[in-house]
Amino acid sequence: CKEVIDHTLSLFLEMASGYMTGKLLLKSDTVQHIISNQNREQFPFLENWECFRSRTTLYYTIGTLVFMEDSPLKFKSSMEPFLQVLVRLDSTPDALFQSDAVKYAFIGLMRDLRGIARATNSRRTYGFLFDWLYPAHMPILLKGITHYADIPEVTTPLLKVIAELVLNKSQRLTFDSSSPNGILLFREVSKLIVAYGSRIVPLPNKADMYTSKYKGISICLVILARALSGNFVNFGIFELYGDRALVDALDITVKMILTIPLADLFAFRKVAAAYFTFLETLFNGHLSFVLGLDKTAFMLIVGSLEAGLKDLSEKISSQCASAIDNLATFYFNHVTVGESVTSPAALNVAGLISECPELFSRVEF
Protein backbone atom coordinates (compact mmCIF):
# COMPACT_ATOMS: atom_id res chain seq x y z
CA CYS A 1 0.00 0.00 0.00
CA LYS A 2 2.72 2.49 1.00
CA GLU A 3 4.79 1.71 -2.09
CA VAL A 4 1.82 2.30 -4.39
CA ILE A 5 1.00 5.59 -2.66
CA ASP A 6 4.62 6.78 -2.85
CA HIS A 7 4.90 6.01 -6.57
CA THR A 8 1.53 7.63 -7.27
CA LEU A 9 2.44 10.80 -5.39
CA SER A 10 5.86 10.95 -7.09
CA LEU A 11 4.17 10.83 -10.48
CA PHE A 12 1.63 13.46 -9.42
CA LEU A 13 4.44 15.73 -8.20
CA GLU A 14 6.45 15.26 -11.38
CA MET A 15 3.44 16.23 -13.49
CA ALA A 16 2.65 19.24 -11.30
CA SER A 17 6.25 20.48 -11.39
CA GLY A 18 6.22 21.15 -15.12
CA TYR A 19 4.80 24.52 -16.17
CA MET A 20 2.67 23.25 -19.04
CA THR A 21 1.67 19.96 -17.39
CA GLY A 22 0.84 21.87 -14.19
CA LYS A 23 -1.43 24.27 -16.07
CA LEU A 24 -3.14 21.30 -17.75
CA LEU A 25 -3.66 19.59 -14.39
CA LEU A 26 -5.35 22.72 -13.04
CA LYS A 27 -7.95 22.43 -15.79
CA SER A 28 -8.86 18.94 -14.58
CA ASP A 29 -12.01 18.65 -12.46
CA THR A 30 -10.36 15.83 -10.53
CA VAL A 31 -7.37 17.97 -9.58
CA GLN A 32 -9.61 20.89 -8.57
CA HIS A 33 -11.58 18.44 -6.44
CA ILE A 34 -8.34 17.26 -4.77
CA ILE A 35 -7.30 20.84 -4.01
CA SER A 36 -10.74 21.69 -2.61
CA ASN A 37 -11.15 18.49 -0.57
CA GLN A 38 -7.89 17.76 1.24
CA ASN A 39 -9.30 15.61 4.02
CA ARG A 40 -9.10 12.15 5.52
CA GLU A 41 -12.28 11.02 3.77
CA GLN A 42 -10.70 11.70 0.38
CA PHE A 43 -7.24 10.42 1.38
CA PRO A 44 -7.43 7.72 4.07
CA PHE A 45 -3.63 7.25 3.93
CA LEU A 46 -3.25 10.64 5.66
CA GLU A 47 -4.21 8.93 8.92
CA ASN A 48 -1.92 5.92 8.37
CA TRP A 49 1.22 6.29 10.48
CA GLU A 50 3.30 4.36 7.93
CA CYS A 51 2.36 6.92 5.28
CA PHE A 52 2.92 10.08 7.33
CA ARG A 53 5.99 11.03 5.28
CA SER A 54 3.88 10.86 2.14
CA ARG A 55 1.82 13.77 3.47
CA THR A 56 4.70 16.14 2.75
CA THR A 57 4.84 15.01 -0.89
CA LEU A 58 1.08 15.36 -1.29
CA TYR A 59 0.98 18.91 0.04
CA TYR A 60 4.14 19.86 -1.82
CA THR A 61 2.27 18.91 -4.98
CA ILE A 62 -0.97 20.62 -3.96
CA GLY A 63 0.98 23.72 -2.93
CA THR A 64 2.80 23.78 -6.27
CA LEU A 65 -0.54 23.72 -8.10
CA VAL A 66 -2.17 26.33 -5.83
CA PHE A 67 0.75 28.75 -6.18
CA MET A 68 0.67 28.29 -9.96
CA GLU A 69 -2.69 30.13 -9.90
CA ASP A 70 -1.04 33.05 -8.05
CA SER A 71 -4.22 33.92 -6.17
CA PRO A 72 -4.25 34.97 -2.48
CA LEU A 73 -7.90 33.90 -2.23
CA LYS A 74 -7.17 30.44 -3.64
CA PHE A 75 -4.26 30.12 -1.23
CA LYS A 76 -6.34 31.06 1.82
CA SER A 77 -9.08 28.69 0.73
CA SER A 78 -6.59 25.82 0.35
CA MET A 79 -5.21 26.51 3.85
CA GLU A 80 -8.61 26.21 5.52
CA PRO A 81 -8.12 22.55 6.57
CA PHE A 82 -4.84 23.49 8.28
CA LEU A 83 -6.49 26.45 9.97
CA GLN A 84 -9.10 24.15 11.50
CA VAL A 85 -6.38 21.87 12.90
CA LEU A 86 -4.43 24.85 14.26
CA VAL A 87 -7.51 26.22 16.00
CA ARG A 88 -8.18 22.83 17.62
CA LEU A 89 -4.56 22.49 18.75
CA ASP A 90 -4.46 26.04 20.07
CA SER A 91 -7.57 25.46 22.15
CA THR A 92 -6.32 22.14 23.54
CA PRO A 93 -5.55 22.38 27.27
CA ASP A 94 -1.94 21.73 28.26
CA ALA A 95 -3.01 18.67 30.23
CA LEU A 96 -4.31 17.01 27.07
CA PHE A 97 -1.49 18.06 24.78
CA GLN A 98 0.49 14.89 25.50
CA SER A 99 -2.32 12.59 24.35
CA ASP A 100 -1.66 10.42 21.29
CA ALA A 101 -4.52 11.97 19.31
CA VAL A 102 -3.15 15.50 19.76
CA LYS A 103 0.41 14.36 19.14
CA TYR A 104 -0.46 12.64 15.85
CA ALA A 105 -2.51 15.65 14.73
CA PHE A 106 0.48 17.90 15.44
CA ILE A 107 2.93 15.62 13.58
CA GLY A 108 0.61 15.44 10.57
CA LEU A 109 0.20 19.21 10.52
CA MET A 110 3.97 19.76 10.58
CA ARG A 111 4.53 17.35 7.69
CA ASP A 112 1.75 19.02 5.71
CA LEU A 113 3.05 22.55 6.31
CA ARG A 114 6.54 21.51 5.30
CA GLY A 115 5.13 20.43 1.93
CA ILE A 116 3.38 23.77 1.47
CA ALA A 117 6.56 25.66 2.48
CA ARG A 118 8.63 23.70 -0.04
CA ALA A 119 6.22 24.72 -2.78
CA THR A 120 6.85 28.45 -2.27
CA ASN A 121 9.45 29.35 -4.88
CA SER A 122 9.09 33.12 -5.23
CA ARG A 123 8.85 36.25 -3.08
CA ARG A 124 5.13 36.46 -3.74
CA THR A 125 4.19 32.89 -2.84
CA TYR A 126 6.49 32.88 0.19
CA GLY A 127 4.78 36.10 1.28
CA PHE A 128 1.41 34.35 1.12
CA LEU A 129 2.62 31.68 3.54
CA PHE A 130 4.54 34.02 5.83
CA ASP A 131 1.58 36.37 6.24
CA TRP A 132 -0.65 33.38 6.97
CA LEU A 133 1.73 31.95 9.57
CA TYR A 134 2.94 35.13 11.30
CA PRO A 135 1.99 36.23 13.84
CA ALA A 136 -1.23 34.22 14.28
CA HIS A 137 0.11 30.66 14.13
CA MET A 138 3.77 30.81 15.20
CA PRO A 139 2.92 30.39 18.91
CA ILE A 140 1.59 26.87 18.28
CA LEU A 141 5.04 25.85 17.01
CA LEU A 142 6.61 27.12 20.22
CA LYS A 143 3.95 25.31 22.20
CA GLY A 144 4.82 22.11 20.34
CA ILE A 145 8.53 22.46 21.13
CA THR A 146 7.72 23.15 24.77
CA HIS A 147 5.56 20.06 25.17
CA TYR A 148 7.34 17.60 22.88
CA ALA A 149 11.05 18.52 23.15
CA ASP A 150 11.96 14.98 24.23
CA ILE A 151 9.81 13.27 21.57
CA PRO A 152 11.80 13.20 18.29
CA GLU A 153 8.80 11.91 16.32
CA VAL A 154 7.32 15.39 16.87
CA THR A 155 10.37 17.66 17.01
CA THR A 156 11.94 16.33 13.79
CA PRO A 157 9.08 17.35 11.46
CA LEU A 158 8.56 20.58 13.43
CA LEU A 159 12.21 21.62 13.11
CA LYS A 160 12.21 20.64 9.43
CA VAL A 161 9.33 23.06 8.83
CA ILE A 162 11.49 25.85 10.29
CA ALA A 163 14.49 24.70 8.25
CA GLU A 164 12.36 25.01 5.13
CA LEU A 165 11.03 28.44 6.10
CA VAL A 166 14.54 29.93 6.46
CA LEU A 167 15.89 28.41 3.22
CA ASN A 168 16.32 31.34 0.85
CA LYS A 169 16.03 29.39 -2.39
CA SER A 170 15.30 31.41 -5.53
CA GLN A 171 15.68 34.53 -3.35
CA ARG A 172 12.16 33.97 -2.03
CA LEU A 173 13.09 35.55 1.32
CA THR A 174 13.61 39.01 -0.14
CA PHE A 175 11.51 41.50 1.79
CA ASP A 176 10.88 45.15 1.00
CA SER A 177 13.39 47.64 2.43
CA SER A 178 10.72 48.95 4.81
CA SER A 179 9.62 45.47 5.91
CA PRO A 180 10.65 44.08 9.32
CA ASN A 181 9.69 40.53 8.28
CA GLY A 182 13.27 39.22 8.10
CA ILE A 183 13.94 40.34 11.68
CA LEU A 184 10.57 39.03 12.87
CA LEU A 185 11.20 35.65 11.25
CA PHE A 186 14.61 35.30 12.87
CA ARG A 187 13.20 36.26 16.26
CA GLU A 188 10.72 33.39 16.00
CA VAL A 189 13.48 31.03 14.85
CA SER A 190 15.59 32.09 17.83
CA LYS A 191 12.73 31.43 20.27
CA LEU A 192 12.24 27.92 18.86
CA ILE A 193 15.93 27.01 18.90
CA VAL A 194 16.37 28.32 22.46
CA ALA A 195 13.24 26.47 23.62
CA TYR A 196 14.42 23.22 22.03
CA GLY A 197 18.07 23.51 23.03
CA SER A 198 17.41 24.45 26.65
CA ARG A 199 15.29 21.31 27.00
CA ILE A 200 17.37 18.84 24.97
CA VAL A 201 20.80 19.63 26.48
CA PRO A 202 20.01 18.49 30.06
CA LEU A 203 18.22 15.30 28.97
CA PRO A 204 20.04 12.09 29.95
CA ASN A 205 21.74 10.10 27.22
CA LYS A 206 19.86 7.18 25.68
CA ALA A 207 20.93 4.09 23.77
CA ASP A 208 19.99 5.62 20.42
CA MET A 209 21.71 8.99 20.70
CA TYR A 210 21.19 9.88 17.05
CA THR A 211 17.41 9.64 17.19
CA SER A 212 16.99 11.05 20.69
CA LYS A 213 19.40 14.01 20.46
CA TYR A 214 21.81 14.32 17.57
CA LYS A 215 19.23 14.43 14.78
CA GLY A 216 17.34 17.32 16.38
CA ILE A 217 20.58 19.17 17.10
CA SER A 218 21.75 18.71 13.50
CA ILE A 219 18.48 20.17 12.17
CA CYS A 220 18.94 23.17 14.49
CA LEU A 221 22.41 23.63 12.98
CA VAL A 222 20.90 23.52 9.50
CA ILE A 223 18.28 26.10 10.54
CA LEU A 224 20.82 28.50 11.98
CA ALA A 225 23.32 28.08 9.14
CA ARG A 226 20.57 28.83 6.60
CA ALA A 227 19.34 31.81 8.60
CA LEU A 228 22.83 33.28 9.06
CA SER A 229 23.71 32.92 5.38
CA GLY A 230 20.28 33.67 3.91
CA ASN A 231 20.81 37.45 3.55
CA PHE A 232 17.27 38.23 4.65
CA VAL A 233 18.13 40.03 7.88
CA ASN A 234 20.81 42.51 8.99
CA PHE A 235 22.14 40.91 12.15
CA GLY A 236 23.88 44.11 13.26
CA ILE A 237 20.45 45.46 14.20
CA PHE A 238 20.17 43.01 17.10
CA GLU A 239 23.33 44.26 18.80
CA LEU A 240 22.53 47.89 17.97
CA TYR A 241 19.17 47.74 19.75
CA GLY A 242 20.12 45.33 22.51
CA ASP A 243 18.04 42.46 21.14
CA ARG A 244 19.44 39.12 22.33
CA ALA A 245 17.71 36.97 19.69
CA LEU A 246 20.96 36.26 17.81
CA VAL A 247 23.19 35.87 20.87
CA ASP A 248 20.72 33.58 22.64
CA ALA A 249 20.37 31.37 19.55
CA LEU A 250 24.14 31.10 19.13
CA ASP A 251 24.70 30.50 22.86
CA ILE A 252 22.31 27.56 23.06
CA THR A 253 23.56 26.15 19.76
CA VAL A 254 27.14 26.09 21.02
CA LYS A 255 25.93 24.34 24.17
CA MET A 256 24.19 21.75 22.00
CA ILE A 257 27.19 21.02 19.78
CA LEU A 258 29.50 20.71 22.78
CA THR A 259 27.37 17.79 24.02
CA ILE A 260 28.37 15.75 20.95
CA PRO A 261 31.64 13.81 21.40
CA LEU A 262 34.05 14.10 18.47
CA ALA A 263 33.83 10.36 17.77
CA ASP A 264 30.04 10.52 17.51
CA LEU A 265 30.25 13.62 15.34
CA PHE A 266 32.20 11.78 12.65
CA ALA A 267 30.27 8.54 13.13
CA PHE A 268 27.00 10.18 12.05
CA ARG A 269 27.74 11.78 8.69
CA LYS A 270 24.56 13.88 8.50
CA VAL A 271 25.41 15.40 11.86
CA ALA A 272 28.99 16.10 10.72
CA ALA A 273 27.74 17.74 7.51
CA ALA A 274 25.39 20.06 9.43
CA TYR A 275 28.03 20.77 12.10
CA PHE A 276 30.81 21.88 9.77
CA THR A 277 28.45 23.86 7.53
CA PHE A 278 27.35 25.75 10.64
CA LEU A 279 30.93 26.35 11.80
CA GLU A 280 31.98 27.64 8.38
CA THR A 281 29.04 30.07 8.41
CA LEU A 282 29.77 31.12 11.99
CA PHE A 283 33.48 31.76 11.39
CA ASN A 284 32.70 33.63 8.18
CA GLY A 285 30.16 36.14 9.47
CA HIS A 286 30.12 35.99 13.27
CA LEU A 287 33.71 35.46 14.30
CA SER A 288 33.43 37.99 17.13
CA PHE A 289 30.95 35.66 18.82
CA VAL A 290 33.35 32.71 18.49
CA LEU A 291 36.18 34.77 19.97
CA GLY A 292 33.94 35.70 22.90
CA LEU A 293 33.57 32.06 23.97
CA ASP A 294 35.46 30.74 26.99
CA LYS A 295 38.78 29.05 26.31
CA THR A 296 37.45 25.51 26.79
CA ALA A 297 34.62 25.91 24.29
CA PHE A 298 36.86 27.72 21.81
CA MET A 299 39.56 25.04 21.93
CA LEU A 300 37.00 22.24 21.55
CA ILE A 301 35.58 23.89 18.44
CA VAL A 302 39.03 24.53 16.95
CA GLY A 303 39.97 20.94 17.81
CA SER A 304 37.00 19.71 15.82
CA LEU A 305 38.13 21.85 12.87
CA GLU A 306 41.56 20.27 13.14
CA ALA A 307 39.99 16.81 12.97
CA GLY A 308 37.74 17.89 10.12
CA LEU A 309 40.72 19.00 8.04
CA LYS A 310 41.82 15.37 7.92
CA ASP A 311 38.38 14.04 7.01
CA LEU A 312 38.04 12.11 3.75
CA SER A 313 35.08 14.26 2.72
CA GLU A 314 36.34 17.04 0.47
CA LYS A 315 33.42 19.28 1.45
CA ILE A 316 34.05 18.96 5.19
CA SER A 317 37.80 19.48 4.89
CA SER A 318 37.31 22.57 2.72
CA GLN A 319 34.75 23.97 5.17
CA CYS A 320 37.23 23.51 8.02
CA ALA A 321 39.99 25.17 5.96
CA SER A 322 37.68 28.11 5.25
CA ALA A 323 36.81 28.53 8.94
CA ILE A 324 40.47 28.41 10.00
CA ASP A 325 41.40 30.81 7.19
CA ASN A 326 38.88 33.35 8.52
CA LEU A 327 40.32 33.00 12.03
CA ALA A 328 43.93 33.33 10.87
CA THR A 329 43.09 36.31 8.62
CA PHE A 330 41.38 38.10 11.51
CA TYR A 331 44.39 37.46 13.77
CA PHE A 332 46.83 38.69 11.13
CA ASN A 333 44.84 41.85 10.28
CA HIS A 334 43.94 42.87 13.83
CA VAL A 335 46.84 41.59 15.93
CA THR A 336 49.93 40.82 13.86
CA VAL A 337 49.88 43.94 11.67
CA GLY A 338 47.31 45.97 13.60
CA GLU A 339 48.53 49.29 14.98
CA SER A 340 46.84 48.69 18.32
CA VAL A 341 44.71 45.89 19.67
CA THR A 342 41.61 47.64 20.97
CA SER A 343 38.47 45.81 19.86
CA PRO A 344 37.11 43.16 22.24
CA ALA A 345 37.33 40.47 19.53
CA ALA A 346 40.99 41.34 18.79
CA LEU A 347 41.85 41.33 22.49
CA ASN A 348 40.14 37.96 22.88
CA VAL A 349 41.96 36.32 19.97
CA ALA A 350 45.28 37.78 21.12
CA GLY A 351 44.70 36.29 24.56
CA LEU A 352 43.66 32.90 23.19
CA ILE A 353 46.67 32.65 20.87
CA SER A 354 49.08 33.76 23.60
CA GLU A 355 47.75 30.97 25.82
CA CYS A 356 47.98 28.47 22.97
CA PRO A 357 50.78 29.71 20.66
CA GLU A 358 50.94 26.43 18.72
CA LEU A 359 47.30 26.71 17.65
CA PHE A 360 47.80 27.57 13.97
CA SER A 361 50.74 25.21 13.50
CA ARG A 362 48.73 22.44 15.14
CA VAL A 363 45.96 22.75 12.59
CA GLU A 364 48.60 22.71 9.84
CA PHE A 365 47.60 26.09 8.56
XYZ file of C-alpha atoms in Angstrom:
365
model
C 0.000 0.000 0.000
C 2.719 2.492 0.998
C 4.791 1.710 -2.092
C 1.816 2.298 -4.389
C 0.998 5.594 -2.659
C 4.621 6.777 -2.852
C 4.900 6.012 -6.572
C 1.534 7.629 -7.271
C 2.440 10.800 -5.390
C 5.857 10.948 -7.091
C 4.166 10.832 -10.482
C 1.627 13.456 -9.418
C 4.438 15.731 -8.198
C 6.448 15.257 -11.384
C 3.441 16.229 -13.495
C 2.650 19.240 -11.304
C 6.251 20.475 -11.388
C 6.225 21.146 -15.120
C 4.801 24.521 -16.166
C 2.669 23.248 -19.038
C 1.665 19.964 -17.388
C 0.837 21.867 -14.190
C -1.432 24.266 -16.072
C -3.137 21.302 -17.753
C -3.664 19.595 -14.388
C -5.353 22.725 -13.038
C -7.948 22.429 -15.788
C -8.855 18.940 -14.585
C -12.007 18.649 -12.459
C -10.356 15.827 -10.532
C -7.366 17.966 -9.582
C -9.608 20.893 -8.572
C -11.578 18.436 -6.440
C -8.342 17.257 -4.774
C -7.297 20.842 -4.013
C -10.736 21.687 -2.606
C -11.148 18.486 -0.570
C -7.893 17.760 1.244
C -9.303 15.606 4.016
C -9.100 12.151 5.516
C -12.283 11.018 3.765
C -10.695 11.696 0.375
C -7.240 10.421 1.376
C -7.426 7.718 4.068
C -3.632 7.252 3.932
C -3.249 10.641 5.662
C -4.205 8.932 8.918
C -1.925 5.922 8.371
C 1.221 6.285 10.483
C 3.304 4.362 7.927
C 2.364 6.920 5.279
C 2.924 10.083 7.331
C 5.993 11.026 5.284
C 3.877 10.864 2.143
C 1.818 13.768 3.469
C 4.703 16.144 2.752
C 4.844 15.008 -0.885
C 1.079 15.358 -1.292
C 0.979 18.909 0.043
C 4.140 19.864 -1.819
C 2.268 18.909 -4.976
C -0.968 20.619 -3.960
C 0.980 23.723 -2.929
C 2.797 23.779 -6.267
C -0.543 23.723 -8.104
C -2.168 26.326 -5.834
C 0.747 28.755 -6.178
C 0.667 28.289 -9.955
C -2.689 30.128 -9.898
C -1.041 33.047 -8.045
C -4.224 33.917 -6.174
C -4.251 34.975 -2.483
C -7.901 33.901 -2.229
C -7.168 30.441 -3.643
C -4.262 30.116 -1.231
C -6.342 31.061 1.819
C -9.085 28.690 0.733
C -6.593 25.821 0.348
C -5.208 26.508 3.845
C -8.608 26.214 5.519
C -8.117 22.550 6.573
C -4.841 23.491 8.283
C -6.491 26.452 9.971
C -9.098 24.153 11.497
C -6.381 21.867 12.900
C -4.430 24.849 14.260
C -7.508 26.218 15.997
C -8.180 22.828 17.616
C -4.559 22.487 18.750
C -4.463 26.036 20.067
C -7.575 25.461 22.148
C -6.317 22.139 23.544
C -5.548 22.384 27.272
C -1.935 21.733 28.256
C -3.010 18.673 30.234
C -4.314 17.007 27.066
C -1.486 18.061 24.777
C 0.487 14.889 25.503
C -2.325 12.589 24.349
C -1.665 10.420 21.286
C -4.521 11.975 19.307
C -3.153 15.505 19.756
C 0.413 14.361 19.138
C -0.459 12.643 15.845
C -2.508 15.646 14.734
C 0.480 17.898 15.436
C 2.926 15.624 13.584
C 0.613 15.443 10.573
C 0.200 19.211 10.517
C 3.968 19.764 10.575
C 4.526 17.351 7.693
C 1.753 19.025 5.710
C 3.049 22.554 6.305
C 6.539 21.507 5.295
C 5.133 20.427 1.932
C 3.378 23.773 1.468
C 6.556 25.658 2.478
C 8.634 23.699 -0.036
C 6.216 24.723 -2.783
C 6.848 28.447 -2.271
C 9.448 29.345 -4.876
C 9.087 33.117 -5.230
C 8.847 36.247 -3.078
C 5.126 36.458 -3.736
C 4.189 32.885 -2.840
C 6.495 32.879 0.190
C 4.784 36.096 1.275
C 1.407 34.351 1.117
C 2.620 31.676 3.539
C 4.537 34.023 5.826
C 1.584 36.372 6.244
C -0.650 33.377 6.966
C 1.731 31.953 9.574
C 2.942 35.127 11.295
C 1.985 36.233 13.842
C -1.234 34.223 14.276
C 0.112 30.664 14.134
C 3.768 30.810 15.199
C 2.922 30.385 18.914
C 1.592 26.868 18.277
C 5.039 25.845 17.005
C 6.613 27.122 20.218
C 3.945 25.310 22.199
C 4.823 22.107 20.344
C 8.531 22.464 21.132
C 7.719 23.150 24.774
C 5.557 20.058 25.173
C 7.345 17.603 22.884
C 11.053 18.517 23.149
C 11.958 14.982 24.231
C 9.807 13.269 21.572
C 11.802 13.202 18.287
C 8.795 11.913 16.316
C 7.322 15.392 16.866
C 10.369 17.655 17.008
C 11.942 16.332 13.795
C 9.076 17.347 11.460
C 8.563 20.581 13.425
C 12.207 21.622 13.108
C 12.213 20.643 9.430
C 9.334 23.062 8.833
C 11.488 25.849 10.290
C 14.491 24.705 8.250
C 12.360 25.006 5.125
C 11.033 28.441 6.101
C 14.541 29.927 6.462
C 15.895 28.409 3.221
C 16.323 31.344 0.853
C 16.028 29.393 -2.394
C 15.295 31.408 -5.534
C 15.675 34.534 -3.353
C 12.158 33.974 -2.030
C 13.091 35.552 1.323
C 13.611 39.005 -0.141
C 11.515 41.497 1.786
C 10.879 45.150 0.996
C 13.387 47.638 2.430
C 10.718 48.952 4.813
C 9.616 45.465 5.908
C 10.651 44.083 9.322
C 9.695 40.525 8.279
C 13.269 39.222 8.098
C 13.937 40.338 11.675
C 10.566 39.027 12.865
C 11.202 35.647 11.247
C 14.614 35.297 12.870
C 13.205 36.256 16.265
C 10.720 33.386 15.996
C 13.478 31.027 14.855
C 15.591 32.094 17.826
C 12.734 31.426 20.274
C 12.237 27.924 18.864
C 15.930 27.009 18.902
C 16.369 28.319 22.459
C 13.245 26.470 23.623
C 14.423 23.224 22.032
C 18.075 23.513 23.032
C 17.405 24.454 26.652
C 15.295 21.311 26.997
C 17.373 18.844 24.969
C 20.801 19.628 26.480
C 20.011 18.485 30.063
C 18.219 15.302 28.975
C 20.036 12.093 29.950
C 21.744 10.098 27.220
C 19.860 7.179 25.681
C 20.935 4.094 23.767
C 19.992 5.620 20.418
C 21.712 8.991 20.696
C 21.190 9.877 17.053
C 17.410 9.638 17.191
C 16.993 11.050 20.693
C 19.403 14.011 20.460
C 21.808 14.319 17.565
C 19.227 14.426 14.776
C 17.343 17.318 16.375
C 20.579 19.170 17.100
C 21.748 18.714 13.505
C 18.478 20.170 12.175
C 18.940 23.167 14.493
C 22.415 23.626 12.980
C 20.902 23.523 9.496
C 18.276 26.098 10.535
C 20.823 28.499 11.979
C 23.317 28.082 9.136
C 20.574 28.831 6.600
C 19.340 31.805 8.605
C 22.829 33.276 9.057
C 23.714 32.918 5.381
C 20.280 33.673 3.911
C 20.809 37.446 3.546
C 17.265 38.231 4.648
C 18.133 40.025 7.884
C 20.813 42.510 8.986
C 22.144 40.913 12.154
C 23.882 44.114 13.261
C 20.454 45.455 14.203
C 20.170 43.005 17.097
C 23.334 44.265 18.799
C 22.529 47.888 17.967
C 19.173 47.745 19.753
C 20.124 45.328 22.511
C 18.038 42.459 21.136
C 19.436 39.118 22.330
C 17.713 36.969 19.686
C 20.964 36.261 17.812
C 23.193 35.871 20.866
C 20.724 33.584 22.635
C 20.366 31.370 19.548
C 24.140 31.101 19.131
C 24.703 30.502 22.861
C 22.309 27.556 23.064
C 23.555 26.152 19.758
C 27.143 26.091 21.020
C 25.927 24.337 24.169
C 24.185 21.750 21.996
C 27.193 21.024 19.783
C 29.496 20.707 22.783
C 27.375 17.793 24.024
C 28.371 15.746 20.952
C 31.637 13.813 21.401
C 34.046 14.105 18.467
C 33.830 10.363 17.774
C 30.036 10.525 17.513
C 30.251 13.624 15.338
C 32.202 11.777 12.654
C 30.266 8.536 13.132
C 27.002 10.181 12.053
C 27.741 11.784 8.694
C 24.565 13.880 8.498
C 25.411 15.400 11.862
C 28.986 16.096 10.718
C 27.743 17.740 7.508
C 25.394 20.063 9.432
C 28.029 20.769 12.103
C 30.806 21.881 9.769
C 28.454 23.865 7.530
C 27.353 25.754 10.638
C 30.934 26.353 11.800
C 31.981 27.640 8.380
C 29.040 30.073 8.407
C 29.769 31.115 11.994
C 33.475 31.762 11.394
C 32.695 33.628 8.184
C 30.156 36.140 9.468
C 30.115 35.990 13.267
C 33.707 35.462 14.298
C 33.428 37.995 17.131
C 30.947 35.662 18.822
C 33.353 32.714 18.491
C 36.176 34.770 19.970
C 33.942 35.697 22.903
C 33.575 32.057 23.969
C 35.456 30.742 26.990
C 38.776 29.046 26.305
C 37.447 25.507 26.792
C 34.616 25.908 24.291
C 36.862 27.724 21.811
C 39.559 25.037 21.927
C 37.000 22.238 21.548
C 35.584 23.888 18.439
C 39.031 24.533 16.950
C 39.973 20.944 17.806
C 36.998 19.708 15.824
C 38.129 21.855 12.872
C 41.565 20.267 13.138
C 39.993 16.815 12.972
C 37.736 17.894 10.124
C 40.719 18.995 8.035
C 41.820 15.372 7.916
C 38.379 14.035 7.009
C 38.036 12.109 3.754
C 35.080 14.259 2.724
C 36.344 17.045 0.471
C 33.423 19.276 1.448
C 34.052 18.956 5.186
C 37.802 19.480 4.894
C 37.314 22.569 2.715
C 34.747 23.970 5.169
C 37.231 23.514 8.019
C 39.991 25.168 5.965
C 37.684 28.109 5.251
C 36.808 28.534 8.942
C 40.470 28.411 10.003
C 41.400 30.814 7.195
C 38.877 33.354 8.525
C 40.319 32.999 12.028
C 43.927 33.335 10.868
C 43.088 36.306 8.622
C 41.378 38.103 11.507
C 44.390 37.458 13.769
C 46.827 38.691 11.127
C 44.842 41.852 10.285
C 43.941 42.871 13.827
C 46.838 41.586 15.932
C 49.926 40.821 13.862
C 49.878 43.942 11.669
C 47.309 45.966 13.605
C 48.531 49.287 14.982
C 46.843 48.693 18.318
C 44.707 45.888 19.674
C 41.614 47.643 20.970
C 38.470 45.809 19.858
C 37.107 43.161 22.244
C 37.334 40.472 19.528
C 40.995 41.337 18.786
C 41.852 41.329 22.485
C 40.139 37.959 22.879
C 41.956 36.318 19.969
C 45.280 37.783 21.119
C 44.701 36.289 24.563
C 43.656 32.902 23.193
C 46.669 32.646 20.866
C 49.080 33.755 23.596
C 47.754 30.967 25.824
C 47.984 28.473 22.974
C 50.779 29.710 20.659
C 50.941 26.434 18.723
C 47.296 26.711 17.648
C 47.800 27.570 13.968
C 50.742 25.209 13.498
C 48.730 22.441 15.136
C 45.960 22.747 12.588
C 48.604 22.708 9.841
C 47.597 26.086 8.563
